[in-house]
Short mmCIF file of C-alpha atoms in Angstrom, two decimals:
data_model
loop_
_atom_site.label_atom_id
_atom_site.label_comp_id
_atom_site.label_asym_id
_atom_site.label_seq_id
_atom_site.Cartn_x
_atom_site.Cartn_y
_atom_site.Cartn_z
CA MET A 1 2.58 26.95 -21.75
CA ASN A 2 3.03 28.91 -18.59
CA GLU A 3 5.85 28.43 -16.13
CA GLN A 4 4.60 26.04 -13.48
CA SER A 5 4.65 26.78 -9.78
CA ASN A 6 7.07 24.61 -7.85
CA THR A 7 4.85 23.38 -5.06
CA ALA A 8 3.33 19.98 -4.51
CA LEU A 9 0.26 21.62 -2.98
CA ALA A 10 -0.70 23.92 -5.88
CA LEU A 11 -4.02 22.79 -7.35
CA SER A 12 -5.06 22.94 -10.98
CA PRO A 13 -8.74 22.17 -11.67
CA HIS A 14 -7.69 21.51 -15.26
CA ARG A 15 -5.41 18.62 -14.29
CA ILE A 16 -7.92 17.26 -11.76
CA GLY A 17 -10.51 17.37 -14.56
CA ALA A 18 -8.13 15.49 -16.87
CA MET A 19 -7.81 12.66 -14.36
CA VAL A 20 -11.56 12.53 -13.72
CA LEU A 21 -12.07 12.36 -17.48
CA ARG A 22 -9.60 9.46 -17.64
CA TYR A 23 -11.68 7.46 -15.13
CA LEU A 24 -14.98 8.39 -16.78
CA TYR A 25 -13.62 7.15 -20.12
CA LEU A 26 -12.74 3.90 -18.38
CA LEU A 27 -16.17 3.48 -16.77
CA ARG A 28 -17.86 4.28 -20.09
CA SER A 29 -15.82 1.64 -21.87
CA SER A 30 -16.59 -1.15 -19.42
CA TRP A 31 -20.15 -2.20 -18.61
CA SER A 32 -18.78 -4.89 -16.27
CA ARG A 33 -17.20 -2.20 -14.09
CA VAL A 34 -20.53 -0.33 -13.90
CA LEU A 35 -22.45 -3.51 -13.11
CA ASP A 36 -19.94 -4.33 -10.39
CA LEU A 37 -20.73 -0.98 -8.73
CA ILE A 38 -24.42 -1.88 -8.40
CA TYR A 39 -24.36 -5.65 -7.95
CA TRP A 40 -23.03 -6.09 -4.40
CA PRO A 41 -24.87 -3.17 -2.79
CA ALA A 42 -28.09 -4.57 -4.28
CA VAL A 43 -27.37 -8.08 -2.96
CA GLN A 44 -26.62 -6.65 0.50
CA LEU A 45 -29.82 -4.64 0.44
CA PHE A 46 -31.98 -7.66 -0.33
CA VAL A 47 -30.31 -9.92 2.27
CA TRP A 48 -30.69 -7.39 5.07
CA GLY A 49 -34.07 -6.15 3.87
CA PHE A 50 -35.63 -9.60 3.95
CA LEU A 51 -33.93 -10.37 7.28
CA GLN A 52 -35.47 -7.21 8.69
CA PHE A 53 -38.91 -8.27 7.38
CA TYR A 54 -38.53 -11.62 9.12
CA ILE A 55 -37.35 -10.20 12.46
CA ALA A 56 -39.99 -7.48 12.46
CA GLN A 57 -42.70 -10.15 12.23
CA ASN A 58 -41.41 -11.74 15.46
CA SER A 59 -40.31 -8.83 17.60
CA GLY A 60 -42.11 -5.73 18.77
CA PHE A 61 -38.86 -3.75 19.08
CA PHE A 62 -37.76 -4.42 15.54
CA ALA A 63 -41.26 -3.75 14.26
CA ARG A 64 -40.88 -0.26 15.76
CA ALA A 65 -37.38 0.05 14.41
CA ALA A 66 -38.42 -0.49 10.81
CA GLY A 67 -35.60 0.38 8.46
CA MET A 68 -32.82 0.24 11.03
CA PHE A 69 -30.98 -2.61 9.32
CA ILE A 70 -31.64 -1.29 5.82
CA GLY A 71 -30.48 2.17 6.88
CA ALA A 72 -27.38 0.63 8.43
CA VAL A 73 -26.55 -1.43 5.37
CA LEU A 74 -26.99 1.57 3.04
CA LEU A 75 -24.82 3.80 5.21
CA TRP A 76 -22.23 1.03 5.54
CA ASP A 77 -22.16 0.79 1.76
CA ILE A 78 -21.48 4.53 1.50
CA LEU A 79 -18.46 3.99 3.75
CA PHE A 80 -17.25 0.79 2.11
CA ARG A 81 -18.00 1.72 -1.51
CA GLY A 82 -16.59 5.22 -1.01
CA GLN A 83 -13.26 3.75 0.04
CA LEU A 84 -13.39 1.13 -2.68
CA GLY A 85 -14.23 3.76 -5.31
CA PHE A 86 -11.16 5.73 -4.29
CA SER A 87 -8.81 2.77 -4.01
CA VAL A 88 -9.96 0.96 -7.16
CA SER A 89 -9.52 4.10 -9.26
CA PHE A 90 -5.96 4.25 -7.93
CA LEU A 91 -5.46 0.53 -8.57
CA GLU A 92 -6.49 1.08 -12.20
CA GLU A 93 -3.22 3.02 -12.61
CA MET A 94 -1.23 0.17 -11.11
CA TRP A 95 -3.01 -2.50 -13.16
CA SER A 96 -2.44 -0.54 -16.38
CA ARG A 97 1.22 0.25 -15.46
CA ASN A 98 0.45 3.92 -16.02
CA LEU A 99 1.64 5.29 -12.68
CA ALA A 100 5.09 6.34 -13.94
CA ASN A 101 3.48 8.28 -16.80
CA LEU A 102 1.40 10.22 -14.27
CA MET A 103 4.28 10.79 -11.88
CA ILE A 104 6.47 12.35 -14.56
CA SER A 105 3.62 14.58 -15.73
CA PRO A 106 2.89 17.95 -14.08
CA LEU A 107 0.08 16.27 -12.06
CA ARG A 108 0.57 17.06 -8.34
CA PRO A 109 -0.05 14.32 -5.76
CA ILE A 110 -2.79 16.43 -4.19
CA GLU A 111 -4.49 16.82 -7.58
CA PHE A 112 -4.29 13.05 -8.05
CA VAL A 113 -5.92 12.56 -4.63
CA ALA A 114 -8.60 15.16 -5.46
CA ALA A 115 -9.44 13.36 -8.72
CA LEU A 116 -9.72 10.06 -6.84
CA MET A 117 -12.05 11.72 -4.32
CA VAL A 118 -14.29 12.96 -7.13
CA MET A 119 -14.32 9.51 -8.69
CA SER A 120 -15.18 7.92 -5.37
CA VAL A 121 -18.35 10.06 -5.28
CA VAL A 122 -19.14 9.34 -8.94
CA ARG A 123 -18.74 5.59 -8.50
CA LEU A 124 -20.76 5.74 -5.29
CA ALA A 125 -23.57 7.59 -7.06
CA VAL A 126 -23.62 5.07 -9.91
CA GLY A 127 -23.88 2.20 -7.42
CA MET A 128 -25.96 3.64 -4.61
CA VAL A 129 -28.64 5.73 -6.29
CA PRO A 130 -30.25 2.70 -8.01
CA VAL A 131 -29.97 0.70 -4.76
CA THR A 132 -31.66 3.40 -2.66
CA ILE A 133 -34.49 3.39 -5.20
CA LEU A 134 -34.74 -0.41 -4.86
CA ALA A 135 -34.97 0.09 -1.07
CA ILE A 136 -37.98 2.35 -1.57
CA VAL A 137 -39.65 0.00 -4.06
CA PHE A 138 -39.09 -3.32 -2.24
CA PHE A 139 -38.91 -2.36 1.44
CA GLY A 140 -40.60 1.02 1.66
CA PHE A 141 -37.42 2.48 3.12
CA ASN A 142 -36.64 5.98 1.88
CA LEU A 143 -33.07 6.95 2.79
CA TYR A 144 -33.70 10.44 1.44
CA SER A 145 -36.38 11.00 4.10
CA PHE A 146 -33.46 11.50 6.53
CA GLY A 147 -33.11 14.92 4.89
CA PHE A 148 -30.38 17.09 6.41
CA ALA A 149 -29.27 14.20 8.63
CA LEU A 150 -28.46 12.18 5.52
CA ALA A 151 -26.16 14.99 4.32
CA ALA A 152 -24.36 14.93 7.69
CA PHE A 153 -24.12 11.12 7.63
CA PHE A 154 -22.85 11.16 4.04
CA LEU A 155 -20.26 13.87 4.63
CA ASN A 156 -18.80 12.06 7.63
CA LEU A 157 -18.79 8.63 6.00
CA ILE A 158 -17.25 9.82 2.74
CA LEU A 159 -14.53 11.71 4.62
CA THR A 160 -13.61 8.54 6.52
CA SER A 161 -13.70 6.48 3.32
CA TRP A 162 -11.33 8.95 1.63
CA SER A 163 -8.90 8.90 4.56
CA VAL A 164 -8.75 5.11 4.46
CA GLY A 165 -8.54 5.10 0.64
CA ILE A 166 -5.68 7.61 0.67
CA VAL A 167 -3.63 5.50 3.09
CA VAL A 168 -4.41 2.24 1.25
CA SER A 169 -3.39 3.81 -2.08
CA GLY A 170 -0.18 5.10 -0.54
CA VAL A 171 0.68 1.66 0.80
CA VAL A 172 0.00 0.01 -2.59
CA MET A 173 2.01 2.72 -4.38
CA ARG A 174 4.99 2.10 -2.13
CA ASN A 175 4.77 -1.69 -1.74
CA GLY A 176 3.31 -2.71 -5.10
CA LEU A 177 0.27 -4.76 -6.06
CA GLY A 178 1.11 -7.36 -3.42
CA ALA A 179 -0.62 -5.00 -0.97
CA GLU A 180 -3.73 -4.70 -3.17
CA THR A 181 -5.77 -6.99 -0.89
CA LEU A 182 -5.85 -4.16 1.66
CA ALA A 183 -8.21 -2.23 -0.61
CA TRP A 184 -10.83 -4.99 -0.38
CA THR A 185 -10.42 -5.96 3.26
CA VAL A 186 -9.38 -3.01 5.39
CA MET A 187 -12.91 -1.74 5.94
CA PHE A 188 -14.03 -5.11 7.30
CA ILE A 189 -11.49 -4.71 10.10
CA LEU A 190 -13.33 -1.53 11.08
CA MET A 191 -16.81 -3.02 10.67
CA PRO A 192 -17.22 -4.64 14.11
CA LEU A 193 -15.69 -1.60 15.81
CA THR A 194 -17.86 0.99 14.10
CA CYS A 195 -21.01 -0.73 15.41
CA VAL A 196 -22.89 -0.75 12.13
CA TYR A 197 -25.74 -3.01 13.28
CA TYR A 198 -25.68 -2.68 17.10
CA PRO A 199 -25.17 0.09 19.66
CA VAL A 200 -21.74 0.89 21.10
CA SER A 201 -23.01 -0.13 24.56
CA VAL A 202 -22.95 -3.77 23.37
CA LEU A 203 -19.13 -3.71 23.18
CA PRO A 204 -16.93 -4.49 26.19
CA ALA A 205 -16.04 -1.28 28.05
CA TRP A 206 -12.39 -1.31 26.94
CA LEU A 207 -13.41 -1.62 23.29
CA GLN A 208 -15.92 1.21 23.48
CA GLY A 209 -13.05 3.72 23.66
CA VAL A 210 -11.65 2.34 20.41
CA ALA A 211 -15.10 2.50 18.79
CA TRP A 212 -15.54 6.15 19.78
CA ALA A 213 -12.19 6.96 18.16
CA LEU A 214 -13.72 6.03 14.78
CA PRO A 215 -15.94 8.63 13.07
CA PRO A 216 -18.38 6.11 11.48
CA THR A 217 -19.37 4.93 14.97
CA TYR A 218 -20.94 8.36 15.55
CA VAL A 219 -22.82 8.12 12.26
CA PHE A 220 -24.31 4.71 13.00
CA GLU A 221 -25.26 5.77 16.52
CA GLY A 222 -26.79 8.90 15.01
CA MET A 223 -28.73 6.84 12.50
CA ARG A 224 -30.15 4.64 15.25
CA ALA A 225 -31.13 7.72 17.27
CA LEU A 226 -32.93 9.07 14.24
CA VAL A 227 -34.78 5.82 13.44
CA LEU A 228 -35.59 4.75 17.01
CA GLU A 229 -36.08 8.10 18.75
CA GLN A 230 -36.66 10.45 15.82
CA THR A 231 -33.83 12.61 17.17
CA PHE A 232 -31.05 14.16 15.11
CA ARG A 233 -27.86 14.09 17.21
CA ALA A 234 -25.92 17.11 15.94
CA ASP A 235 -23.37 16.62 18.72
CA LEU A 236 -22.44 13.21 17.33
CA MET A 237 -22.10 14.59 13.81
CA LEU A 238 -19.87 17.46 14.93
CA ALA A 239 -17.64 15.11 16.92
CA ALA A 240 -17.36 12.80 13.90
CA PHE A 241 -16.54 15.74 11.64
CA ALA A 242 -13.79 16.96 13.96
CA LEU A 243 -12.28 13.47 14.09
CA ASN A 244 -12.56 13.19 10.31
CA LEU A 245 -10.62 16.42 9.79
CA VAL A 246 -7.81 15.08 11.95
CA TYR A 247 -7.76 11.68 10.20
CA PHE A 248 -7.92 13.28 6.75
CA ALA A 249 -4.92 15.51 7.51
CA ILE A 250 -3.01 12.49 8.86
CA ALA A 251 -3.94 10.45 5.76
CA ILE A 252 -2.61 13.16 3.41
CA ALA A 253 0.62 13.37 5.41
CA VAL A 254 0.98 9.56 5.34
CA PHE A 255 0.31 9.49 1.57
CA LEU A 256 2.97 12.14 0.90
CA GLY A 257 5.38 10.27 3.19
CA LEU A 258 4.74 6.99 1.36
CA LEU A 259 5.23 8.76 -1.98
CA ARG A 260 8.60 10.05 -0.81
CA SER A 261 9.48 6.57 0.37
CA ALA A 262 8.38 5.12 -3.01
CA ARG A 263 10.78 7.55 -4.71
CA ARG A 264 13.56 6.40 -2.40
CA ILE A 265 13.05 2.68 -2.99
CA GLY A 266 12.28 3.05 -6.71
CA SER A 267 8.79 1.54 -6.71
CA LEU A 268 7.17 4.25 -8.86
CA LEU A 269 8.89 2.93 -11.96
CA GLN A 270 8.04 -0.70 -11.39
CA SER A 271 4.35 -0.49 -10.40
CA GLY A 272 4.23 -4.25 -10.06
CA GLU A 273 4.22 -6.79 -7.29
CA MET B 1 16.45 28.01 -20.79
CA SER B 2 19.68 29.99 -20.66
CA SER B 3 22.25 28.67 -23.14
CA SER B 4 24.80 28.35 -20.31
CA VAL B 5 22.58 25.93 -18.37
CA PRO B 6 22.91 22.32 -19.56
CA ALA B 7 19.64 20.64 -20.52
CA ILE B 8 20.56 17.74 -18.25
CA GLU B 9 23.28 17.81 -15.64
CA VAL B 10 24.21 14.92 -13.41
CA ASP B 11 26.75 15.47 -10.66
CA ARG B 12 28.21 12.61 -8.60
CA LEU B 13 24.82 10.93 -8.84
CA THR B 14 24.50 7.85 -6.66
CA LYS B 15 21.68 5.46 -5.93
CA VAL B 16 21.96 2.75 -3.32
CA TYR B 17 19.02 0.43 -2.78
CA ALA B 18 18.71 -1.28 0.57
CA ALA B 19 16.55 -4.35 1.05
CA LYS B 20 16.54 -7.09 3.67
CA GLY B 21 19.84 -5.95 5.16
CA ARG B 22 21.58 -5.95 1.75
CA THR B 23 22.62 -2.87 -0.17
CA THR B 24 22.98 -2.62 -3.93
CA CYS B 25 24.68 0.32 -5.57
CA ALA B 26 22.72 0.80 -8.80
CA VAL B 27 24.40 4.08 -9.78
CA ASP B 28 27.80 4.95 -8.38
CA GLY B 29 28.78 8.62 -8.43
CA ILE B 30 28.34 9.38 -12.12
CA SER B 31 28.66 12.88 -13.63
CA PHE B 32 27.86 14.27 -17.06
CA ALA B 33 26.23 17.29 -18.66
CA LEU B 34 24.17 17.34 -21.87
CA GLU B 35 23.92 20.52 -23.92
CA ALA B 36 20.57 21.58 -25.36
CA GLY B 37 19.75 20.08 -28.74
CA THR B 38 22.03 17.07 -28.41
CA VAL B 39 21.20 13.35 -28.55
CA THR B 40 23.17 11.15 -26.17
CA GLY B 41 23.09 7.39 -25.92
CA LEU B 42 23.30 5.60 -22.60
CA LEU B 43 24.73 2.14 -23.16
CA GLY B 44 25.28 -0.72 -20.78
CA GLY B 45 24.31 -4.28 -20.07
CA ASN B 46 21.38 -5.33 -17.91
CA GLY B 47 21.81 -3.91 -14.40
CA ALA B 48 24.36 -1.30 -15.53
CA GLY B 49 22.22 1.47 -14.01
CA LYS B 50 20.78 3.09 -17.16
CA THR B 51 17.12 2.93 -16.15
CA THR B 52 17.85 4.09 -12.60
CA THR B 53 19.84 7.03 -13.99
CA ILE B 54 16.95 8.01 -16.26
CA ALA B 55 14.47 7.55 -13.40
CA MET B 56 16.50 9.92 -11.21
CA ILE B 57 16.64 12.50 -14.01
CA LEU B 58 12.85 12.20 -14.33
CA GLY B 59 12.39 12.60 -10.58
CA LEU B 60 10.84 9.13 -10.24
CA VAL B 61 13.68 7.93 -8.02
CA GLU B 62 15.37 10.01 -5.35
CA PRO B 63 19.20 9.96 -5.47
CA SER B 64 21.02 8.64 -2.40
CA SER B 65 23.59 11.39 -2.96
CA GLY B 66 24.69 13.78 -5.67
CA GLN B 67 22.18 15.50 -7.87
CA ALA B 68 20.39 15.50 -11.19
CA ARG B 69 19.28 18.79 -12.75
CA VAL B 70 17.02 19.31 -15.74
CA MET B 71 17.13 22.77 -17.31
CA GLY B 72 18.54 23.98 -14.01
CA ALA B 73 15.85 22.44 -11.80
CA ARG B 74 17.03 19.97 -9.18
CA MET B 75 15.16 16.67 -9.40
CA PRO B 76 12.93 15.61 -7.76
CA ARG B 77 12.76 18.61 -5.40
CA GLU B 78 12.12 21.27 -8.06
CA ARG B 79 10.47 19.00 -10.61
CA TYR B 80 7.30 21.05 -11.07
CA ARG B 81 9.38 23.83 -12.62
CA VAL B 82 10.26 21.63 -15.58
CA LEU B 83 8.01 18.55 -15.82
CA HIS B 84 5.74 20.30 -18.32
CA ARG B 85 8.77 20.76 -20.63
CA MET B 86 9.98 17.17 -20.56
CA ASN B 87 8.59 13.72 -21.31
CA PHE B 88 9.47 10.06 -21.33
CA GLU B 89 8.86 6.94 -23.35
CA SER B 90 9.55 3.36 -22.41
CA PRO B 91 8.11 0.00 -23.45
CA TYR B 92 8.04 -0.87 -19.75
CA VAL B 93 5.47 1.81 -18.94
CA ASP B 94 2.01 1.38 -20.47
CA MET B 95 -1.00 3.55 -21.04
CA PRO B 96 -4.53 2.52 -20.05
CA ASN B 97 -5.45 -0.23 -22.50
CA ARG B 98 -9.22 0.25 -22.45
CA LEU B 99 -9.00 3.90 -23.42
CA THR B 100 -8.85 4.72 -27.10
CA VAL B 101 -5.74 6.34 -28.49
CA ARG B 102 -7.57 9.67 -28.75
CA GLN B 103 -8.79 9.41 -25.14
CA ASN B 104 -5.29 8.66 -23.86
CA LEU B 105 -3.79 11.55 -25.80
CA THR B 106 -6.59 13.83 -24.60
CA VAL B 107 -5.94 12.96 -20.94
CA PHE B 108 -2.17 13.47 -21.23
CA GLY B 109 -2.60 16.59 -23.35
CA ARG B 110 -4.76 18.08 -20.61
CA LEU B 111 -2.32 17.06 -17.89
CA TYR B 112 0.41 18.92 -19.81
CA ALA B 113 -1.93 21.88 -20.49
CA VAL B 114 -1.39 21.58 -24.25
CA GLU B 115 -3.03 24.45 -26.10
CA ASN B 116 -5.36 23.69 -29.04
CA LEU B 117 -5.28 20.08 -27.97
CA ARG B 118 -7.62 18.79 -30.66
CA ASP B 119 -5.39 20.21 -33.41
CA ARG B 120 -2.28 18.94 -31.65
CA ILE B 121 -3.69 15.40 -31.48
CA ASP B 122 -4.63 15.52 -35.18
CA THR B 123 -1.16 16.79 -36.10
CA ILE B 124 0.74 14.26 -34.04
CA ALA B 125 -1.53 11.44 -35.24
CA ARG B 126 -0.77 12.47 -38.82
CA ASP B 127 2.97 12.69 -38.12
CA LEU B 128 3.06 9.26 -36.49
CA GLU B 129 0.58 7.67 -38.91
CA LEU B 130 -1.96 7.08 -36.15
CA SER B 131 -4.95 8.86 -37.70
CA ASP B 132 -6.77 5.61 -38.53
CA LEU B 133 -6.11 4.25 -35.04
CA LEU B 134 -7.30 7.21 -32.98
CA ASP B 135 -10.64 5.68 -32.04
CA ARG B 136 -9.37 2.17 -31.34
CA PRO B 137 -8.67 0.94 -27.78
CA THR B 138 -4.93 1.19 -27.08
CA GLY B 139 -4.86 -2.38 -25.78
CA LYS B 140 -6.06 -3.76 -29.13
CA LEU B 141 -3.07 -2.38 -31.06
CA SER B 142 0.01 -4.29 -32.21
CA ALA B 143 3.35 -3.77 -30.42
CA GLY B 144 4.53 -1.43 -33.18
CA GLN B 145 1.34 0.62 -33.08
CA LYS B 146 1.51 0.84 -29.28
CA THR B 147 5.07 2.11 -29.52
CA ARG B 148 3.94 4.86 -31.89
CA VAL B 149 1.12 5.76 -29.45
CA ALA B 150 3.63 5.89 -26.58
CA LEU B 151 5.80 8.14 -28.72
CA ALA B 152 2.78 10.35 -29.47
CA LYS B 153 2.18 10.65 -25.71
CA ALA B 154 5.86 11.48 -25.17
CA LEU B 155 5.72 14.22 -27.82
CA ILE B 156 2.23 15.58 -27.03
CA ASN B 157 3.67 18.54 -25.10
CA GLN B 158 6.51 19.11 -27.59
CA PRO B 159 9.12 18.56 -24.86
CA ASP B 160 12.47 20.32 -24.78
CA VAL B 161 13.94 17.31 -22.99
CA LEU B 162 12.97 13.78 -24.00
CA LEU B 163 14.13 10.67 -22.17
CA LEU B 164 13.80 7.37 -24.00
CA ASP B 165 14.32 3.95 -22.45
CA GLU B 166 14.78 1.41 -25.23
CA PRO B 167 12.30 3.13 -27.54
CA THR B 168 12.48 0.45 -30.23
CA ALA B 169 12.64 -2.69 -28.07
CA SER B 170 10.54 -5.53 -29.53
CA LEU B 171 9.86 -3.66 -32.76
CA ASP B 172 10.45 -5.15 -36.20
CA PRO B 173 13.36 -3.53 -38.11
CA ASP B 174 11.06 -1.55 -40.39
CA THR B 175 9.02 0.00 -37.57
CA ALA B 176 12.16 0.59 -35.49
CA ASP B 177 13.76 2.42 -38.42
CA TRP B 178 10.62 4.50 -38.86
CA VAL B 179 10.63 5.49 -35.15
CA ARG B 180 14.30 6.49 -35.35
CA GLY B 181 13.56 8.64 -38.37
CA HIS B 182 10.78 10.40 -36.52
CA LEU B 183 12.99 11.07 -33.50
CA GLU B 184 15.67 12.54 -35.78
CA ARG B 185 13.12 14.86 -37.39
CA TYR B 186 11.72 15.93 -34.02
CA ARG B 187 15.16 16.77 -32.66
CA LYS B 188 15.93 18.92 -35.71
CA GLU B 189 12.59 20.73 -35.66
CA ARG B 190 12.54 21.50 -31.92
CA ASN B 191 16.23 21.53 -31.04
CA ALA B 192 15.24 19.04 -28.36
CA THR B 193 17.67 17.29 -26.03
CA MET B 194 17.38 13.52 -25.94
CA LEU B 195 18.87 10.92 -23.65
CA LEU B 196 18.42 7.45 -25.03
CA ALA B 197 19.05 4.20 -23.19
CA SER B 198 19.32 1.36 -25.65
CA HIS B 199 20.76 -2.08 -26.30
CA ASN B 200 20.58 -1.48 -30.02
CA MET B 201 24.01 -0.31 -31.16
CA ALA B 202 22.92 0.52 -34.70
CA GLU B 203 20.26 2.79 -33.22
CA VAL B 204 22.78 4.54 -31.01
CA GLU B 205 25.25 4.98 -33.87
CA ARG B 206 22.56 6.49 -36.06
CA LEU B 207 20.93 8.83 -33.54
CA CYS B 208 23.56 9.84 -31.02
CA GLU B 209 26.41 12.28 -31.27
CA ARG B 210 27.69 11.18 -27.89
CA VAL B 211 27.70 7.83 -26.10
CA ILE B 212 28.01 7.17 -22.39
CA ILE B 213 28.84 3.57 -21.54
CA MET B 214 27.87 2.36 -18.08
CA LYS B 215 28.91 -0.75 -16.24
CA ARG B 216 27.94 -1.72 -12.71
CA GLY B 217 26.67 1.76 -11.97
CA LYS B 218 29.77 3.62 -13.15
CA ILE B 219 30.62 5.42 -16.37
CA GLU B 220 33.18 3.31 -18.24
CA ASP B 221 33.55 5.64 -21.19
CA ASP B 222 32.03 8.80 -22.61
CA ALA B 223 32.73 10.06 -26.13
CA PRO B 224 31.27 10.52 -29.63
CA PRO B 225 30.74 7.20 -31.47
CA ALA B 226 33.59 7.83 -33.92
CA VAL B 227 36.02 8.54 -31.07
CA LEU B 228 34.95 5.35 -29.28
CA LEU B 229 35.49 3.28 -32.42
CA ALA B 230 38.99 4.70 -32.80
CA ARG B 231 39.76 4.38 -29.09
CA TYR B 232 38.91 0.66 -29.01
CA GLY B 233 40.13 -0.07 -32.54
CA ARG B 234 36.72 -1.39 -33.58
CA ASP B 235 34.48 -1.02 -36.62
CA ASN B 236 31.18 -0.82 -34.77
CA LEU B 237 29.75 0.06 -31.39
CA GLU B 238 28.59 -3.47 -30.72
CA ASP B 239 32.21 -4.65 -30.51
CA VAL B 240 33.05 -1.68 -28.27
CA PHE B 241 30.10 -2.60 -26.06
CA LEU B 242 31.27 -6.23 -25.87
CA ASP B 243 34.83 -5.15 -24.99
CA VAL B 244 33.52 -3.09 -22.08
CA ALA B 245 30.88 -5.60 -20.95
CA ARG B 246 33.36 -8.48 -20.93
CA GLY B 247 36.03 -6.58 -19.04
CA ARG B 248 38.52 -6.30 -21.89
CA GLY B 249 37.97 -2.61 -22.57
CA GLU B 250 41.32 -1.50 -21.21
CA ALA B 251 43.18 -4.13 -23.22
CA ALA B 252 41.33 -3.09 -26.38
CA ARG B 253 42.16 0.55 -25.76
CA GLU B 254 45.86 -0.23 -25.24
CA ALA B 255 45.94 -2.42 -28.34
CA ALA B 256 44.35 0.37 -30.39
CA GLN B 257 47.02 2.80 -29.27
#
């Protein structure tokens, strides 16, 4: 074995691959985990899809805006499930009391985060691809028809979901499983502010500033512009991307800070409540 | 590793935990050095500071002051220089239960960049009598089998430094004896350094050439087992342990003189 470099930031694809393999083994061994990835996005799709059918029958505006709700719910699920995919993979280590084994191995924190990011995309794909096909079959809504815009939406949403997932995982690592609820709820705090189903202009003026500080707000506004006006707002996507880079860097710094704090208070060994 | 550098060196190591305005000194300025190829027992009652000491040596817990070095690398700051050459086993740390034994060993083998991993897993499974269990989920195994899997994980990278926290806790005497035998063989084959925290005095007497006794975060005594027995005028380490734990160590030492 080679002498290892002494930096927390050095990346080894081999070790990242080992961690991804660990989570793939887990998914493969548990059909209930796979079903869980598809179940809720599908339920959401049907609730909002049928609601959109109903409203469209009674309103000229919504008839023109076909797919707005379904598009919103699918993009929201990318954001929510992306964060959950990241955080739940991390929680698996806490639930199995395996965190200390990983922390005494040569695995760097950044490699751990990178593996969780990969798994967030894998879990998202397992859950969302079937649901987007259901959207085409049942509601005639083809998310993939967004083309390049979808790639921009996805990139921005997944970056935000990772930033939130990184901070949530850091908090759980430091404070134990008592903080696990954050993983399931934190995104719902952002939901009203990111204007998933309505334009930012609906919010009170003072709250609009907060909304524009959140990258997903730009994505949902961009989606509405695309559906209602058939316009791709590159300016919104670039602004969201710039914000995402800042938040991602802050999230990594917070994670490393929480890891240092966990070493100070001894929580890495306990991995409990 | 240069022969002049101790495998493990602890210098005035201190850990103070602070919570809700209260401070607890778990480890209080302890110092010791372990030469390569030696097996040392860390004895002490519950709360004596054994696990915290091991956790600081592993880099899992940051010392409040003083330092722990492994093969010359200061922990946790320089841990990536040496983590691939050390490992750890404890019944209080699990492996993913849904993964099979082979999957768990594959993941850890890759994390430690073990060469010829497939062969290594076959060899270690044979050594630890795990070959028939390789494709069973780890969570479905008995306590004894799980301990052997944890030991396989701890030895997957053939570590130069192995830290063991109560490696035979909750095992039946036969399995515990088997595990001790394997550790003895491994030490001889690899000239590995082992630090072993245990409540089992027979285990410590059999495996360790040196014993460090801790109490309330401090080192109460530090000597080979035979020297300790003579020093306290006792026939076995359990009585020595009880003398120290019950605060009559000094009296026992004076009486023995």
